[in-house]
PDB file of C-alpha atoms in Angstrom:
ATOM      1  CA  MET C   1      90.734  67.790 175.621  1.00 84.00           C
ATOM      2  CA  LYS C   2      87.961  71.346 174.673  1.00 92.00           C
ATOM      3  CA  ARG C   3      84.927  69.856 171.203  1.00 95.00           C
ATOM      4  CA  ALA C   4      84.243  71.995 168.956  1.00 96.00           C
ATOM      5  CA  VAL C   5      81.740  71.527 165.795  1.00 97.00           C
ATOM      6  CA  GLY C   6      82.776  72.675 163.109  1.00 96.00           C
ATOM      7  CA  TYR C   7      81.708  73.852 160.490  1.00 96.00           C
ATOM      8  CA  ILE C   8      81.974  75.345 156.722  1.00 94.00           C
ATOM      9  CA  ARG C   9      80.162  78.200 154.372  1.00 91.00           C
ATOM     10  CA  VAL C  10      80.469  78.329 151.025  1.00 88.00           C
ATOM     11  CA  SER C  11      78.051  81.028 149.217  1.00 80.00           C
ATOM     12  CA  THR C  12      77.360  79.039 145.193  1.00 70.00           C
ATOM     13  CA  ALA C  13      78.032  76.214 144.088  1.00 59.00           C
ATOM     14  CA  GLN C  14      80.351  76.534 142.243  1.00 56.00           C
ATOM     15  CA  GLN C  15      82.923  76.903 145.141  1.00 57.00           C
ATOM     16  CA  GLY C  16      81.010  74.087 146.263  1.00 54.00           C
ATOM     17  CA  ARG C  17      81.910  72.003 143.787  1.00 57.00           C
ATOM     18  CA  SER C  18      85.287  74.127 143.507  1.00 54.00           C
ATOM     19  CA  GLY C  19      86.511  73.450 146.865  1.00 53.00           C
ATOM     20  CA  LEU C  20      86.875  77.069 146.617  1.00 58.00           C
ATOM     21  CA  GLY C  21      87.475  78.458 150.210  1.00 83.00           C
ATOM     22  CA  ILE C  22      86.227  75.241 151.556  1.00 89.00           C
ATOM     23  CA  GLU C  23      89.108  74.070 152.571  1.00 89.00           C
ATOM     24  CA  ALA C  24      90.883  77.611 153.583  1.00 89.00           C
ATOM     25  CA  GLN C  25      88.090  77.373 155.719  1.00 92.00           C
ATOM     26  CA  ARG C  26      88.425  74.240 157.189  1.00 93.00           C
ATOM     27  CA  ALA C  27      92.626  74.717 156.943  1.00 93.00           C
ATOM     28  CA  ALA C  28      91.631  77.837 159.845  1.00 92.00           C
ATOM     29  CA  ILE C  29      89.931  75.893 162.134  1.00 95.00           C
ATOM     30  CA  ALA C  30      92.200  73.426 162.314  1.00 95.00           C
ATOM     31  CA  ARG C  31      94.754  75.463 163.019  1.00 94.00           C
ATOM     32  CA  PHE C  32      92.652  76.996 165.841  1.00 93.00           C
ATOM     33  CA  ALA C  33      92.123  73.780 167.415  1.00 94.00           C
ATOM     34  CA  GLU C  34      95.399  72.496 167.868  1.00 94.00           C
ATOM     35  CA  ALA C  35      96.738  76.144 168.955  1.00 92.00           C
ATOM     36  CA  GLU C  36      92.979  76.548 171.925  1.00 92.00           C
ATOM     37  CA  GLY C  37      93.794  72.104 172.553  1.00 94.00           C
ATOM     38  CA  PHE C  38      90.677  71.712 170.807  1.00 95.00           C
ATOM     39  CA  GLU C  39      89.118  68.319 168.908  1.00 96.00           C
ATOM     40  CA  ILE C  40      87.174  68.366 165.698  1.00 96.00           C
ATOM     41  CA  VAL C  41      84.477  66.054 166.898  1.00 96.00           C
ATOM     42  CA  GLY C  42      81.900  66.625 163.852  1.00 96.00           C
ATOM     43  CA  GLU C  43      82.276  68.753 160.358  1.00 96.00           C
ATOM     44  CA  HIS C  44      79.569  69.654 158.400  1.00 94.00           C
ATOM     45  CA  VAL C  45      79.831  71.915 154.968  1.00 93.00           C
ATOM     46  CA  GLU C  46      76.934  73.589 153.214  1.00 90.00           C
ATOM     47  CA  VAL C  47      77.054  74.843 150.025  1.00 86.00           C
ATOM     48  CA  GLU C  48      73.952  78.358 150.123  1.00 78.00           C
ATOM     49  CA  THR C  49      73.904  81.966 150.852  1.00 69.00           C
ATOM     50  CA  GLY C  50      73.162  83.807 153.747  1.00 59.00           C
ATOM     51  CA  LYS C  51      70.665  86.347 153.162  1.00 60.00           C
ATOM     52  CA  GLY C  52      67.403  86.420 153.297  1.00 54.00           C
ATOM     53  CA  SER C  53      65.192  85.599 156.545  1.00 52.00           C
ATOM     54  CA  ASP C  54      64.386  81.774 156.810  1.00 58.00           C
ATOM     55  CA  ALA C  55      68.396  81.331 155.786  1.00 62.00           C
ATOM     56  CA  LEU C  56      68.123  78.969 158.370  1.00 65.00           C
ATOM     57  CA  ASP C  57      65.069  76.730 156.719  1.00 74.00           C
ATOM     58  CA  ARG C  58      67.678  76.684 154.269  1.00 79.00           C
ATOM     59  CA  ARG C  59      70.359  75.933 155.612  1.00 87.00           C
ATOM     60  CA  PRO C  60      69.823  71.315 156.812  1.00 90.00           C
ATOM     61  CA  GLN C  61      73.828  71.582 157.456  1.00 92.00           C
ATOM     62  CA  LEU C  62      73.928  74.554 159.485  1.00 92.00           C
ATOM     63  CA  ALA C  63      70.981  72.537 161.631  1.00 90.00           C
ATOM     64  CA  ALA C  64      72.995  69.927 161.791  1.00 93.00           C
ATOM     65  CA  ALA C  65      75.736  70.987 163.754  1.00 94.00           C
ATOM     66  CA  LEU C  66      73.128  72.882 166.212  1.00 93.00           C
ATOM     67  CA  ALA C  67      72.139  70.225 166.687  1.00 94.00           C
ATOM     68  CA  GLU C  68      75.400  67.648 166.761  1.00 96.00           C
ATOM     69  CA  ALA C  69      76.871  70.180 168.838  1.00 95.00           C
ATOM     70  CA  ARG C  70      73.903  70.348 171.807  1.00 94.00           C
ATOM     71  CA  ARG C  71      74.525  66.366 171.709  1.00 95.00           C
ATOM     72  CA  HIS C  72      77.888  67.009 172.041  1.00 95.00           C
ATOM     73  CA  LYS C  73      77.122  69.428 175.169  1.00 95.00           C
ATOM     74  CA  CYS C  74      79.878  71.804 172.611  1.00 95.00           C
ATOM     75  CA  ALA C  75      80.580  74.547 170.852  1.00 93.00           C
ATOM     76  CA  VAL C  76      79.861  75.357 167.497  1.00 94.00           C
ATOM     77  CA  VAL C  77      83.269  76.867 165.948  1.00 95.00           C
ATOM     78  CA  VAL C  78      83.871  78.507 161.944  1.00 94.00           C
ATOM     79  CA  ALA C  79      86.292  80.282 160.596  1.00 92.00           C
ATOM     80  CA  LYS C  80      84.770  83.418 160.566  1.00 88.00           C
ATOM     81  CA  LEU C  81      82.127  85.152 161.043  1.00 84.00           C
ATOM     82  CA  ASP C  82      80.326  85.802 157.634  1.00 82.00           C
ATOM     83  CA  ARG C  83      80.283  82.090 157.314  1.00 86.00           C
ATOM     84  CA  LEU C  84      77.023  81.972 159.675  1.00 82.00           C
ATOM     85  CA  SER C  85      75.872  85.191 158.505  1.00 78.00           C
ATOM     86  CA  ARG C  86      75.326  89.320 157.827  1.00 71.00           C
ATOM     87  CA  ASP C  87      72.657  89.621 159.481  1.00 74.00           C
ATOM     88  CA  VAL C  88      72.982  90.951 162.929  1.00 70.00           C
ATOM     89  CA  ALA C  89      69.187  89.582 163.435  1.00 74.00           C
ATOM     90  CA  PHE C  90      70.177  86.395 162.067  1.00 77.00           C
ATOM     91  CA  VAL C  91      73.247  86.063 164.386  1.00 76.00           C
ATOM     92  CA  ALA C  92      71.084  86.409 167.077  1.00 76.00           C
ATOM     93  CA  GLY C  93      68.493  84.407 166.437  1.00 78.00           C
ATOM     94  CA  LEU C  94      71.794  81.555 166.897  1.00 79.00           C
ATOM     95  CA  MET C  95      72.623  83.298 170.410  1.00 76.00           C
ATOM     96  CA  ALA C  96      69.164  82.297 171.725  1.00 77.00           C
ATOM     97  CA  GLN C  97      70.003  78.592 170.207  1.00 79.00           C
ATOM     98  CA  ARG C  98      72.502  78.490 173.398  1.00 83.00           C
ATOM     99  CA  ILE C  99      75.182  76.476 170.979  1.00 88.00           C
ATOM    100  CA  PRO C 100      78.177  78.524 172.128  1.00 89.00           C
ATOM    101  CA  PHE C 101      79.576  79.658 168.675  1.00 89.00           C
ATOM    102  CA  ILE C 102      83.538  80.597 168.185  1.00 90.00           C
ATOM    103  CA  VAL C 103      84.727  82.201 165.574  1.00 89.00           C
ATOM    104  CA  THR C 104      88.716  81.697 164.872  1.00 90.00           C
ATOM    105  CA  GLU C 105      89.416  85.198 163.735  1.00 83.00           C
ATOM    106  CA  LEU C 106      87.761  86.165 166.721  1.00 82.00           C
ATOM    107  CA  GLY C 107      89.526  83.617 168.902  1.00 83.00           C
ATOM    108  CA  ALA C 108      88.049  81.617 171.686  1.00 82.00           C
ATOM    109  CA  ASP C 109      87.018  83.993 174.164  1.00 79.00           C
ATOM    110  CA  ALA C 110      84.644  86.467 172.672  1.00 74.00           C
ATOM    111  CA  ASP C 111      81.685  86.408 173.444  1.00 73.00           C
ATOM    112  CA  PRO C 112      78.034  86.908 172.729  1.00 68.00           C
ATOM    113  CA  PHE C 113      78.486  91.010 172.549  1.00 67.00           C
ATOM    114  CA  MET C 114      81.711  91.295 170.354  1.00 69.00           C
ATOM    115  CA  LEU C 115      79.430  88.585 167.818  1.00 71.00           C
ATOM    116  CA  HIS C 116      75.889  91.292 168.107  1.00 64.00           C
ATOM    117  CA  ILE C 117      78.716  94.033 167.815  1.00 71.00           C
ATOM    118  CA  TYR C 118      81.351  92.459 164.403  1.00 69.00           C
ATOM    119  CA  ALA C 119      77.570  91.825 162.912  1.00 66.00           C
ATOM    120  CA  ALA C 120      76.072  94.570 163.295  1.00 64.00           C
ATOM    121  CA  LEU C 121      79.081  97.030 161.706  1.00 65.00           C
ATOM    122  CA  ALA C 122      79.637  94.136 159.084  1.00 62.00           C
ATOM    123  CA  GLU C 123      75.368  94.768 158.056  1.00 61.00           C
ATOM    124  CA  LYS C 124      76.071  98.367 158.200  1.00 61.00           C
ATOM    125  CA  GLU C 125      78.958  97.976 156.389  1.00 61.00           C
ATOM    126  CA  ARG C 126      77.347  95.777 153.530  1.00 60.00           C
ATOM    127  CA  ALA C 127      74.716  98.134 152.935  1.00 63.00           C
ATOM    128  CA  LEU C 128      76.486 101.296 153.419  1.00 65.00           C
ATOM    129  CA  ILE C 129      79.476 100.365 150.485  1.00 66.00           C
ATOM    130  CA  ALA C 130      76.920  98.248 147.966  1.00 65.00           C
ATOM    131  CA  ALA C 131      74.474 101.626 147.882  1.00 71.00           C
ATOM    132  CA  ARG C 132      77.548 104.469 148.118  1.00 71.00           C
ATOM    133  CA  THR C 133      78.838 101.988 144.713  1.00 74.00           C
ATOM    134  CA  LYS C 134      75.886 101.445 143.384  1.00 74.00           C
ATOM    135  CA  ALA C 135      75.239 105.596 143.742  1.00 75.00           C
ATOM    136  CA  ALA C 136      78.955 106.242 143.076  1.00 73.00           C
ATOM    137  CA  LEU C 137      79.008 104.226 139.623  1.00 75.00           C
ATOM    138  CA  ALA C 138      74.994 105.532 138.484  1.00 75.00           C
ATOM    139  CA  ALA C 139      75.950 109.763 138.530  1.00 73.00           C
ATOM    140  CA  ALA C 140      79.510 108.293 136.923  1.00 69.00           C
ATOM    141  CA  LYS C 141      78.210 107.669 133.859  1.00 72.00           C
ATOM    142  CA  ALA C 142      75.132 110.108 133.876  1.00 74.00           C
ATOM    143  CA  LYS C 143      78.478 112.099 133.239  1.00 70.00           C
ATOM    144  CA  GLY C 144      80.603 109.939 131.191  1.00 69.00           C
ATOM    145  CA  ALA C 145      82.857 108.990 132.565  1.00 63.00           C
ATOM    146  CA  LYS C 146      84.850 106.121 131.505  1.00 60.00           C
ATOM    147  CA  LEU C 147      84.770 103.537 134.912  1.00 57.00           C
ATOM    148  CA  GLY C 148      88.015 102.400 136.323  1.00 56.00           C
ATOM    149  CA  ASN C 149      90.026 105.694 134.590  1.00 50.00           C
ATOM    150  CA  ARG C 150      92.841 106.931 136.512  1.00 51.00           C
ATOM    151  CA  THR C 151      91.311 110.992 135.939  1.00 50.00           C
ATOM    152  CA  ASN C 152      88.633 109.252 138.551  1.00 58.00           C
ATOM    153  CA  LEU C 153      91.355 108.513 141.469  1.00 56.00           C
ATOM    154  CA  ALA C 154      90.834 111.006 143.719  1.00 61.00           C
ATOM    155  CA  GLU C 155      87.424 111.332 143.872  1.00 64.00           C
ATOM    156  CA  ALA C 156      87.627 107.296 143.956  1.00 59.00           C
ATOM    157  CA  GLN C 157      90.547 108.758 146.783  1.00 62.00           C
ATOM    158  CA  ALA C 158      88.319 111.437 148.756  1.00 67.00           C
ATOM    159  CA  LYS C 159      85.022 108.834 147.791  1.00 66.00           C
ATOM    160  CA  GLY C 160      86.974 106.189 150.226  1.00 62.00           C
ATOM    161  CA  ALA C 161      88.146 108.962 152.955  1.00 63.00           C
ATOM    162  CA  ALA C 162      84.114 109.627 153.186  1.00 67.00           C
ATOM    163  CA  THR C 163      83.572 105.483 153.978  1.00 66.00           C
ATOM    164  CA  GLY C 164      86.336 105.433 155.704  1.00 63.00           C
ATOM    165  CA  ARG C 165      84.661 108.750 158.251  1.00 70.00           C
ATOM    166  CA  ALA C 166      81.730 106.935 158.379  1.00 70.00           C
ATOM    167  CA  ASN C 167      83.230 103.031 159.747  1.00 69.00           C
ATOM    168  CA  ALA C 168      84.658 105.156 162.590  1.00 72.00           C
ATOM    169  CA  ASP C 169      81.708 107.244 163.086  1.00 75.00           C
ATOM    170  CA  ARG C 170      79.608 103.333 163.208  1.00 74.00           C
ATOM    171  CA  PHE C 171      81.748 102.133 164.933  1.00 75.00           C
ATOM    172  CA  ALA C 172      81.173 104.677 167.906  1.00 76.00           C
ATOM    173  CA  ALA C 173      77.960 104.364 167.517  1.00 76.00           C
ATOM    174  CA  ALA C 174      77.614 100.706 168.037  1.00 74.00           C
ATOM    175  CA  LEU C 175      80.286 101.802 171.321  1.00 77.00           C
ATOM    176  CA  LEU C 176      77.955 103.909 172.895  1.00 79.00           C
ATOM    177  CA  PRO C 177      75.189 102.983 175.015  1.00 78.00           C
ATOM    178  CA  MET C 178      77.842 100.257 176.935  1.00 76.00           C
ATOM    179  CA  ILE C 179      80.297 103.620 177.181  1.00 85.00           C
ATOM    180  CA  ARG C 180      77.618 105.913 178.465  1.00 84.00           C
ATOM    181  CA  ASP C 181      76.128 103.081 180.791  1.00 79.00           C
ATOM    182  CA  ALA C 182      80.135 102.214 181.556  1.00 81.00           C
ATOM    183  CA  ARG C 183      80.606 106.285 183.096  1.00 84.00           C
ATOM    184  CA  SER C 184      76.433 106.331 185.229  1.00 84.00           C
ATOM    185  CA  SER C 185      77.672 103.885 186.711  1.00 80.00           C
ATOM    186  CA  GLY C 186      80.694 106.342 188.343  1.00 85.00           C
ATOM    187  CA  ALA C 187      83.136 104.321 186.161  1.00 84.00           C
ATOM    188  CA  SER C 188      86.703 106.270 185.047  1.00 88.00           C
ATOM    189  CA  LEU C 189      88.166 106.306 181.189  1.00 90.00           C
ATOM    190  CA  ARG C 190      90.332 104.326 182.243  1.00 89.00           C
ATOM    191  CA  ALA C 191      88.111 101.073 184.178  1.00 87.00           C
ATOM    192  CA  ILE C 192      86.433 101.189 180.566  1.00 87.00           C
ATOM    193  CA  ALA C 193      88.845 100.769 178.595  1.00 87.00           C
ATOM    194  CA  ASP C 194      90.169  97.953 180.173  1.00 85.00           C
ATOM    195  CA  MET C 195      86.834  96.998 180.997  1.00 81.00           C
ATOM    196  CA  LEU C 196      87.253  96.549 176.384  1.00 81.00           C
ATOM    197  CA  ASN C 197      90.091  95.609 176.472  1.00 80.00           C
ATOM    198  CA  ALA C 198      89.473  92.384 179.088  1.00 75.00           C
ATOM    199  CA  ARG C 199      85.900  90.811 176.794  1.00 71.00           C
ATOM    200  CA  GLY C 200      88.382  90.893 173.946  1.00 71.00           C
ATOM    201  CA  VAL C 201      87.361  94.455 171.548  1.00 76.00           C
ATOM    202  CA  GLN C 202      89.457  95.654 169.663  1.00 78.00           C
ATOM    203  CA  THR C 203      89.534  99.368 168.336  1.00 81.00           C
ATOM    204  CA  SER C 204      88.310  99.970 165.137  1.00 75.00           C
ATOM    205  CA  ARG C 205      91.495 100.252 164.023  1.00 75.00           C
ATOM    206  CA  LYS C 206      92.339  96.326 165.809  1.00 75.00           C
ATOM    207  CA  GLY C 207      94.544  97.773 168.683  1.00 82.00           C
ATOM    208  CA  LYS C 208      94.088  98.205 172.534  1.00 87.00           C
ATOM    209  CA  TRP C 209      92.314 100.973 174.014  1.00 87.00           C
ATOM    210  CA  ALA C 210      93.241 103.545 176.178  1.00 90.00           C
ATOM    211  CA  ALA C 211      91.275 105.775 178.512  1.00 89.00           C
ATOM    212  CA  THR C 212      92.158 108.958 175.294  1.00 89.00           C
ATOM    213  CA  GLN C 213      89.911 106.630 173.056  1.00 88.00           C
ATOM    214  CA  VAL C 214      87.165 105.839 175.107  1.00 87.00           C
ATOM    215  CA  ARG C 215      86.952 109.681 175.907  1.00 88.00           C
ATOM    216  CA  ASP C 216      87.161 110.340 171.829  1.00 87.00           C
ATOM    217  CA  ILE C 217      84.194 107.879 171.361  1.00 85.00           C
ATOM    218  CA  LEU C 218      82.041 110.057 173.477  1.00 86.00           C
ATOM    219  CA  LEU C 219      83.060 112.907 171.977  1.00 84.00           C
ATOM    220  CA  ARG C 220      82.619 111.750 168.816  1.00 74.00           C
ATOM    221  CA  ALA C 221      78.724 110.509 169.720  1.00 62.00           C
TER     222      ALA C 221
END
């Protein structure tokens, strides 16, 4: 049976005391292990924020999980990618540790390439949402609007649509270099779609790739 070390993280002391989030992550890891035939040989639980350039120094349980995985020559498994971090540089640093990471929501076959893409998208999305939310609230307050008032529904819907388009643009930008390299090597649109599907990379709508969708990424650029 394959082995793995479980890592669970919550961001606040209140969550740590209450177990809020911990049990859900533990259950997700257990379901994954049962479905994929893994034995969880150790578990490390952390109550610490994932933010900051010194995040790894402030997360001794993650360091302990890495050390235990190194001893067992196995992977570290987490329920969601953001339990490691939403910071792409931090995730890249973890990849450099030469310890495999498995994210249950992405599946056992998600390779480092996929983890980098999802981390980059999550980081960019978080920054854009925070900036836009702050700006929108400040503008609404300056105009005397009552926040949460249903009369602002149309404006909120328009902003939601704009956010969706921005997310699609970021997704396309993350994949574009790889698609262009494949095209320059002579790969057809169909072959590129097959490659993305084989890697387990989903479309922005969480579906399978087809040649037309690859073409759309190139046209969007």
